[in-house]
XYZ file of C-alpha atoms in Angstrom:
562
model
C 18.711 -1.852 14.620
C 19.123 -5.288 13.086
C 18.932 -8.298 15.369
C 22.178 -9.804 16.620
C 23.230 -12.619 14.326
C 22.833 -16.196 15.507
C 25.077 -19.201 14.723
C 24.043 -21.154 11.670
C 21.923 -24.249 12.127
C 23.064 -25.702 8.830
C 21.559 -28.349 6.622
C 24.947 -30.032 6.386
C 24.998 -30.312 10.193
C 21.463 -31.722 10.223
C 22.175 -34.255 7.492
C 25.086 -35.744 9.445
C 23.059 -36.219 12.649
C 22.703 -39.999 12.504
C 20.938 -42.638 10.522
C 17.528 -40.958 10.735
C 18.828 -38.576 8.071
C 19.512 -41.385 5.616
C 16.431 -40.542 3.471
C 17.682 -36.945 3.119
C 21.068 -38.189 1.953
C 19.510 -40.645 -0.474
C 17.516 -37.881 -2.165
C 20.576 -35.657 -2.437
C 22.704 -38.443 -3.903
C 20.250 -38.499 -6.785
C 21.149 -34.884 -7.640
C 24.910 -35.434 -7.455
C 25.966 -35.522 -3.798
C 28.689 -37.979 -2.767
C 29.861 -39.020 0.698
C 32.183 -36.063 1.198
C 29.614 -33.475 0.084
C 27.278 -33.804 3.046
C 29.645 -31.890 5.332
C 29.869 -28.935 2.941
C 27.738 -25.778 3.188
C 24.752 -26.077 0.879
C 24.214 -22.892 -1.095
C 21.009 -22.028 -2.904
C 21.468 -20.336 -6.263
C 18.233 -18.459 -6.986
C 18.386 -18.191 -10.756
C 16.115 -15.648 -12.458
C 16.868 -16.918 -15.988
C 13.887 -16.307 -18.253
C 13.194 -15.710 -21.905
C 10.252 -13.481 -20.937
C 12.492 -10.411 -20.970
C 15.992 -9.367 -22.108
C 16.665 -8.305 -18.519
C 16.737 -11.951 -17.423
C 17.582 -13.792 -20.634
C 21.313 -13.608 -19.860
C 21.199 -14.805 -16.250
C 21.584 -18.540 -16.835
C 25.262 -18.263 -17.747
C 25.932 -16.261 -14.571
C 24.129 -18.851 -12.437
C 26.202 -21.629 -14.014
C 29.437 -19.735 -13.370
C 28.446 -19.027 -9.773
C 27.499 -22.667 -9.184
C 30.824 -23.861 -10.587
C 32.734 -21.498 -8.298
C 30.709 -22.544 -5.258
C 31.591 -26.172 -5.967
C 35.278 -25.375 -6.598
C 35.509 -23.454 -3.339
C 34.076 -26.124 -1.066
C 30.318 -25.549 -1.211
C 27.450 -27.537 -2.695
C 25.275 -25.417 -5.029
C 21.584 -26.178 -5.439
C 20.075 -24.101 -8.227
C 16.386 -23.233 -8.389
C 14.354 -20.856 -10.518
C 12.496 -17.646 -9.773
C 9.930 -15.859 -11.937
C 9.933 -12.499 -13.620
C 7.493 -10.047 -15.163
C 8.877 -7.592 -17.690
C 7.702 -4.110 -16.796
C 8.768 -2.844 -20.207
C 6.769 -5.484 -22.079
C 3.739 -5.355 -19.764
C 3.685 -1.532 -19.658
C 0.344 0.005 -20.563
C -1.479 -3.338 -20.465
C -3.563 -5.230 -17.936
C -0.522 -7.446 -17.411
C 1.295 -4.577 -15.680
C -0.946 -5.183 -12.665
C 1.149 -8.308 -12.033
C 4.468 -6.461 -11.760
C 4.348 -5.372 -8.104
C 2.611 -8.640 -7.279
C 5.610 -10.488 -8.693
C 7.928 -8.835 -6.142
C 6.027 -10.588 -3.371
C 5.811 -13.882 -5.290
C 9.582 -13.827 -5.884
C 10.368 -13.010 -2.248
C 8.001 -15.705 -1.027
C 9.376 -18.297 -3.435
C 13.040 -17.729 -2.525
C 12.205 -17.740 1.173
C 10.103 -20.896 0.791
C 12.775 -22.866 -1.060
C 15.578 -21.823 1.282
C 13.550 -22.605 4.402
C 12.099 -25.805 2.989
C 15.488 -27.095 1.839
C 17.349 -25.787 4.929
C 19.879 -23.884 2.811
C 23.032 -22.687 4.552
C 23.334 -19.641 2.275
C 21.786 -18.161 -0.843
C 23.129 -16.327 -3.876
C 20.373 -14.487 -5.748
C 20.787 -13.571 -9.416
C 18.296 -11.113 -10.891
C 17.980 -8.499 -13.570
C 14.415 -7.236 -13.894
C 12.807 -4.601 -11.691
C 11.020 -6.901 -9.226
C 13.258 -9.941 -8.880
C 15.872 -7.562 -7.505
C 13.958 -6.182 -4.473
C 12.139 -9.519 -4.216
C 15.462 -11.269 -3.685
C 16.592 -8.700 -1.130
C 13.324 -9.034 0.801
C 13.829 -12.805 0.909
C 17.434 -12.516 2.097
C 16.397 -10.072 4.808
C 13.684 -12.450 6.022
C 15.912 -15.551 5.939
C 19.016 -13.927 7.449
C 21.328 -16.676 6.244
C 24.517 -15.597 4.430
C 23.256 -14.005 1.243
C 24.556 -11.939 -1.652
C 22.901 -10.348 -4.677
C 24.328 -10.671 -8.189
C 22.951 -8.155 -10.677
C 22.470 -9.608 -14.148
C 23.801 -6.430 -15.700
C 22.562 -3.554 -17.814
C 21.738 -3.611 -21.503
C 24.015 -1.685 -23.827
C 22.444 1.370 -25.451
C 20.855 1.189 -28.859
C 22.060 3.621 -31.503
C 20.317 5.549 -34.244
C 21.581 8.596 -36.145
C 24.305 9.185 -33.561
C 21.957 9.100 -30.552
C 21.897 6.582 -27.707
C 18.529 4.874 -27.357
C 16.762 3.086 -24.506
C 13.350 1.473 -24.236
C 11.996 4.814 -22.989
C 12.980 6.318 -26.353
C 10.283 4.115 -27.888
C 7.576 5.205 -25.442
C 8.432 8.854 -26.125
C 8.481 8.196 -29.868
C 4.850 7.071 -29.636
C 3.965 10.517 -28.272
C 6.135 12.224 -30.907
C 4.398 10.260 -33.643
C 1.034 11.254 -32.187
C 2.156 14.887 -32.153
C 3.315 14.652 -35.776
C 6.965 15.480 -35.000
C 8.204 12.141 -36.376
C 6.772 9.901 -39.072
C 5.929 6.193 -38.920
C 9.238 5.183 -40.476
C 11.177 7.030 -37.750
C 9.014 5.423 -35.056
C 9.706 1.949 -36.458
C 13.458 2.616 -36.712
C 13.589 3.740 -33.074
C 11.674 0.620 -32.006
C 14.002 -1.649 -34.016
C 17.183 -0.161 -32.584
C 16.352 0.662 -28.959
C 17.168 -2.705 -27.335
C 20.195 -4.357 -28.990
C 20.706 -7.355 -26.672
C 20.489 -8.844 -23.197
C 20.430 -6.796 -20.009
C 18.208 -4.509 -17.954
C 16.930 -1.154 -19.244
C 19.941 1.052 -19.818
C 19.228 4.411 -18.197
C 19.082 5.125 -14.479
C 15.698 3.449 -14.500
C 14.480 1.104 -11.763
C 16.777 -1.889 -12.361
C 19.982 0.155 -12.472
C 18.749 2.279 -9.573
C 18.202 -0.787 -7.405
C 21.496 -2.408 -8.403
C 23.252 0.839 -7.439
C 21.362 0.929 -4.126
C 22.300 -2.679 -3.325
C 25.975 -2.002 -4.050
C 25.822 1.102 -1.850
C 24.149 -0.959 0.873
C 26.972 -3.483 0.737
C 24.939 -6.443 -0.548
C 26.712 -6.696 -3.925
C 30.346 -6.543 -4.975
C 31.897 -3.156 -5.820
C 31.515 -2.106 -9.471
C 29.033 -4.912 -10.186
C 25.934 -2.699 -10.393
C 26.807 -0.922 -13.651
C 28.421 -3.738 -15.654
C 26.819 -4.762 -18.962
C 25.296 -8.229 -19.054
C 27.082 -9.145 -22.268
C 30.579 -8.115 -21.120
C 33.118 -10.646 -19.840
C 33.643 -8.749 -16.596
C 30.075 -9.575 -15.550
C 30.884 -13.298 -15.781
C 34.059 -12.751 -13.745
C 32.105 -10.774 -11.144
C 29.548 -13.593 -10.820
C 32.333 -16.039 -9.975
C 33.875 -13.614 -7.509
C 30.465 -13.170 -5.895
C 30.231 -16.918 -5.273
C 33.629 -16.903 -3.606
C 32.637 -13.915 -1.458
C 29.475 -15.704 -0.335
C 31.423 -18.752 0.865
C 33.683 -16.383 2.805
C 30.530 -14.953 4.396
C 29.487 -18.482 5.365
C 32.870 -19.112 6.966
C 32.761 -15.820 8.894
C 29.003 -16.033 9.585
C 28.309 -12.622 8.050
C 24.526 -12.342 7.728
C 22.336 -9.951 5.709
C 21.130 -8.192 8.842
C 24.745 -7.512 9.831
C 24.928 -5.574 6.555
C 21.369 -4.194 6.196
C 21.567 -1.754 9.103
C 19.845 1.603 9.373
C 23.120 3.252 8.282
C 23.322 0.983 5.229
C 19.833 2.046 4.166
C 20.875 5.675 4.529
C 23.857 4.936 2.257
C 21.519 3.367 -0.288
C 19.161 6.364 -0.234
C 22.109 8.744 -0.567
C 23.402 6.973 -3.672
C 19.901 6.810 -5.209
C 19.714 10.593 -4.834
C 23.232 11.117 -6.173
C 22.636 9.101 -9.353
C 19.154 10.520 -10.037
C 17.418 7.183 -9.442
C 13.880 5.913 -9.815
C 10.917 6.722 -7.575
C 10.485 2.965 -7.194
C 13.507 2.971 -4.896
C 11.271 4.516 -2.229
C 8.805 1.607 -2.385
C 11.436 -1.097 -2.539
C 13.811 0.196 0.135
C 10.880 0.643 2.528
C 9.802 -2.945 1.834
C 13.314 -4.362 2.279
C 13.754 -2.427 5.533
C 10.451 -3.841 6.756
C 11.717 -7.375 6.150
C 15.058 -6.599 7.798
C 13.233 -5.108 10.822
C 14.987 -1.767 10.299
C 13.036 1.374 11.166
C 12.719 3.402 7.958
C 9.926 5.768 6.948
C 8.987 7.669 3.833
C 9.976 10.908 5.578
C 13.562 9.666 5.943
C 13.915 10.044 2.174
C 13.124 13.741 2.441
C 15.656 14.198 5.249
C 18.325 12.524 3.103
C 17.310 14.409 -0.045
C 18.099 17.759 1.512
C 21.668 16.628 2.266
C 22.552 14.913 -1.004
C 23.375 16.575 -4.345
C 22.689 14.933 -7.710
C 26.132 14.084 -9.083
C 25.348 12.039 -12.199
C 23.885 13.197 -15.527
C 21.814 10.113 -16.287
C 18.862 9.291 -18.483
C 15.872 9.703 -18.450
C 16.348 13.420 -17.795
C 20.093 13.515 -18.488
C 22.464 12.404 -21.246
C 24.021 9.123 -20.179
C 23.263 5.433 -19.624
C 24.617 2.945 -17.080
C 27.510 1.746 -19.248
C 28.724 5.352 -19.467
C 28.579 5.595 -15.681
C 30.525 2.346 -15.386
C 33.324 3.552 -17.646
C 33.490 6.815 -15.703
C 34.214 4.986 -12.455
C 30.889 3.439 -11.513
C 29.179 3.548 -8.153
C 32.488 3.307 -6.215
C 33.590 6.639 -7.708
C 30.274 8.243 -6.756
C 30.530 6.778 -3.257
C 34.148 7.914 -2.756
C 33.177 11.514 -3.522
C 30.333 11.247 -1.033
C 32.434 9.483 1.613
C 35.067 12.220 1.498
C 32.308 14.797 2.007
C 30.903 12.984 5.031
C 27.736 11.972 3.158
C 28.135 8.197 3.669
C 28.633 5.891 6.632
C 32.026 4.384 5.858
C 32.043 1.866 8.706
C 29.160 -0.279 7.358
C 29.988 -3.953 6.746
C 29.666 -5.375 3.204
C 29.629 -8.768 1.466
C 33.383 -8.451 0.887
C 33.850 -8.802 4.678
C 35.291 -5.287 4.520
C 33.687 -1.962 5.348
C 32.519 0.584 2.793
C 35.563 2.745 3.544
C 37.918 -0.218 3.089
C 36.319 -1.128 -0.241
C 36.743 2.460 -1.456
C 40.324 2.961 -0.227
C 41.954 2.817 -3.683
C 39.218 4.694 -5.567
C 40.295 8.185 -6.723
C 39.087 11.067 -4.595
C 37.802 12.975 -7.614
C 36.146 11.893 -10.882
C 38.265 11.945 -14.016
C 38.363 15.285 -15.816
C 37.888 13.686 -19.256
C 34.238 12.785 -18.571
C 31.068 14.555 -17.452
C 28.945 11.584 -16.398
C 30.014 11.898 -12.745
C 30.269 15.514 -11.666
C 32.454 16.826 -8.823
C 30.841 17.901 -5.578
C 31.755 21.506 -6.427
C 29.671 21.345 -9.611
C 26.663 19.060 -9.042
C 23.802 18.695 -11.471
C 21.545 19.741 -8.594
C 22.385 20.910 -5.082
C 19.742 18.635 -3.550
C 18.210 15.267 -4.372
C 15.441 14.798 -6.908
C 12.929 12.557 -5.062
C 10.706 14.840 -2.998
C 8.242 13.632 -0.366
C 5.022 15.666 -0.372
C 2.230 16.064 2.151
C -1.128 17.797 2.019
C -4.831 17.037 1.976
C -4.375 14.929 -1.168
C -1.660 12.767 0.388
C -1.917 12.675 4.158
C 0.324 9.579 4.262
C 2.699 11.032 1.700
C 3.456 11.071 -2.027
C 6.642 11.006 -4.115
C 7.586 13.595 -6.720
C 10.484 13.186 -9.131
C 11.805 16.623 -10.080
C 14.953 15.829 -12.086
C 15.011 17.814 -15.296
C 12.045 19.928 -14.171
C 12.447 23.669 -13.717
C 8.920 24.249 -12.419
C 8.702 24.017 -8.618
C 5.071 25.087 -8.304
C 2.109 24.288 -10.471
C -1.595 24.915 -10.153
C -4.302 23.962 -12.580
C -7.631 22.317 -13.254
C -7.942 18.582 -12.676
C -8.545 16.249 -15.599
C -9.707 13.088 -13.863
C -9.345 9.519 -15.158
C -10.175 6.280 -13.382
C -7.593 4.215 -15.251
C -4.331 4.538 -17.155
C -6.000 3.555 -20.431
C -8.601 6.356 -20.198
C -5.846 8.869 -19.608
C -3.616 7.691 -22.455
C -6.497 7.903 -24.911
C -7.147 11.504 -23.841
C -3.473 12.472 -24.263
C -3.169 10.919 -27.712
C -6.490 12.528 -28.738
C -5.161 15.983 -27.709
C -7.737 16.397 -24.952
C -5.011 17.393 -22.447
C -3.928 21.004 -22.699
C -1.152 23.148 -21.278
C -1.839 23.968 -17.613
C -3.879 20.830 -16.852
C -3.263 18.565 -13.871
C -3.879 15.008 -15.024
C -5.291 12.783 -12.269
C -5.062 8.989 -12.649
C -6.667 7.119 -9.779
C -7.765 3.629 -8.704
C -4.336 2.429 -9.841
C -2.924 2.067 -6.318
C -1.668 -1.159 -4.685
C -5.167 -2.279 -3.674
C -7.304 -0.417 -6.208
C -5.401 -1.476 -9.328
C -4.752 -3.935 -7.938
C -1.018 -3.961 -8.442
C 0.015 -0.280 -8.663
C 0.843 -0.065 -12.365
C 3.522 2.265 -13.685
C 2.292 5.239 -15.703
C 5.135 5.320 -18.237
C 2.858 5.284 -21.286
C 0.922 8.450 -20.271
C 3.992 10.317 -19.004
C 6.016 9.461 -22.113
C 3.119 10.474 -24.333
C 2.940 13.822 -22.506
C 6.672 14.371 -23.118
C 6.322 13.250 -26.741
C 3.509 15.777 -27.219
C 5.820 18.549 -26.027
C 3.931 19.074 -22.747
C 6.568 17.725 -20.343
C 6.973 21.000 -18.440
C 3.470 22.286 -19.183
C 1.276 19.566 -17.684
C 1.398 17.900 -14.257
C 0.343 14.314 -13.563
C -0.613 12.890 -10.164
C -1.594 9.317 -9.341
C -1.926 6.670 -6.655
C -0.082 4.422 -9.096
C 3.635 4.617 -9.593
C 6.136 5.533 -12.299
C 8.767 3.803 -14.328
C 12.322 4.822 -13.623
C 12.147 6.130 -17.176
C 9.558 8.770 -16.271
C 10.361 12.447 -15.917
C 8.362 15.655 -15.922
C 6.038 17.190 -13.322
C 4.890 13.850 -11.951
C 3.723 12.803 -8.480
C 2.954 9.208 -7.578
C 2.443 6.825 -4.660
C -0.336 9.094 -3.349
C -1.587 7.652 -0.068
C -4.187 6.943 1.126
C -5.043 5.622 -2.315
C -8.392 6.277 -3.999
C -9.686 2.749 -3.418
C -9.485 3.348 0.341
C -11.355 6.642 0.127
C -8.339 8.909 -0.016
C -8.999 12.471 -1.152
C -7.810 11.522 -4.643
C -11.079 9.559 -4.992
C -13.112 12.699 -4.288
C -11.594 14.961 -6.968
C -13.782 16.099 -9.869
C -12.926 17.649 -13.220
C -11.953 21.331 -12.937
C -11.147 21.185 -9.207
C -7.945 23.161 -8.689
C -4.889 21.087 -7.748
C -1.939 22.967 -6.231
C 1.607 21.579 -6.237
C 4.315 23.366 -4.257
C 7.583 21.446 -4.346
C 9.424 24.059 -2.282
C 6.961 23.628 0.590
C 6.523 19.864 0.062
C 2.801 20.343 -0.491
C 0.137 18.719 -2.676
C -3.398 19.939 -2.113
C -6.842 20.063 -3.633
C -8.214 23.563 -3.172
C -11.414 22.362 -1.528
C -12.760 23.126 1.923
C -12.833 20.481 4.617
C -16.619 20.733 4.564
C -16.791 20.039 0.825
C -14.397 17.119 1.115
C -16.460 15.666 3.942
C -19.641 16.022 1.894
C -18.066 14.207 -1.033
C -16.659 11.547 1.269
C -20.158 10.710 2.550
C -21.227 10.107 -1.053
C -18.174 8.014 -2.013
C -18.599 4.321 -2.736
C -15.431 2.418 -3.583
C -15.583 0.623 -6.928
C -15.674 -3.135 -6.759
C -12.345 -4.857 -7.306
C -13.004 -6.993 -10.341
C -10.616 -9.807 -9.457
C -12.457 -12.276 -7.231
C -9.939 -15.132 -7.131
C -6.326 -15.847 -7.926
C -3.128 -13.952 -7.286
C -4.465 -10.434 -7.933
C -7.427 -10.963 -5.595
C -5.121 -12.320 -2.924
C -2.751 -9.365 -3.374
C -5.598 -6.851 -3.114
C -6.677 -8.387 0.200
C -3.179 -8.373 1.722
C -1.312 -5.356 0.374
C -0.619 -2.329 2.551
C -0.074 1.351 1.841
C 2.472 2.585 -0.683
C 3.726 4.905 2.048
C 5.052 1.800 3.845
C 6.393 -0.028 0.809
C 3.215 -1.810 -0.344
C 4.162 -4.942 1.600
C 1.920 -7.964 2.030
C 3.160 -9.205 5.391
């Protein structure tokens, strides 16, 4: 249970405590404070604006709007920047090792600025995969009034009547390699996939996390599926600033909202919308920072209760803007609330409960759409993120089974010690139907950085092997991945987990129905191999990746560094 909230010890109170604070006031006058401003709540605006990625390139305008509204409504905004790494741009490169690292850097930076500047509250604006959970981790640690503003989704690209996303390009690479499309088609898909600003358009990691945060009550209703380039996103940013000042007035703190029940609501919505495997990592990490007891096994408990209600890419037909026009996350949540699948009494950033926020939402989805399905006709009767155990994953692993008909798979291992080795083998047609592809030493510590395996999984799909080949790894997956894929295997290979002991042609057995992932090897053989195992040397000796490798914990606990 979250700690009982404490009264604010505000910067504005400290600044007015006598002449010894004169230097503080002098510094703030230089950035625009006047006499009357020192008694106002000082609100940090953590602005993720960046030209590194389209996910964050449209955030500056939202930060400016939020700051203006904070000032108009009696607060003093202080804007500061946060970093981003683009998973989509870094994918398949050495740079992808920095993605998970950036979550910790972002959390640390927001926490550091807010503590160092004694902020009274913080509004965090993010769009890319890691500045979203990074911001939530920071708000949970700080426990000052805080609210998350999602930068918004990208609109879909279009080509020959089909909606495109960035994952369409990764799959096109595999299709080109398989000879099913020519170079001209590949180039046309690449040119049309990403038409403007916003986060990747399917129910990939960014839209999954924005949906989870709305379900948790840390963002305004409807805000998680808005397009970055639409006017309503600007309006929502201003409304978010007003809501945050109301939280300051009422002393509503993140840990009043981020309760165990709120995390269960978030997990339930992730299952209902067919969300990314990364939600497991990030929600575990946020719960850790909020001091809420949450384990990887809780996801399996929730999965068995929650149907998949939305037909979303990557395995379905629709993108986030389609979901928004069909009623958005509030419509999904109202269906679930009526069925007793949500905790309706959880507090939210609106200063109202979940049930109060959903009061005027229709009980059933509109009949003129098939993005959100009724409870009587779900896409799947149970959730799609399965937690596995077995001798290969004694601490757990995560399988994503949306769009996959195969519930058991057994085959010979094809072992690779890096993502690059594996991708070369796929593109060279060295992976055949029935194989179990093993990618190891890509875990949090071994990578270091736990890269996403979108390039290999998309290439497998592009080659027409999506339901004919399994892939297991101690790395992780993009929200755009689908197929017979299992990630987050823990203990990871670098730490001597059984994954490190597998050899080519060992039989790997996957049984989704029994939640099992095993290497068909005797305990005696595994022990013999373990005695011979020597962990490879981590090649980074200094800098942020070396530091991360020393500090990071197991994926089964969120890959946290504190």
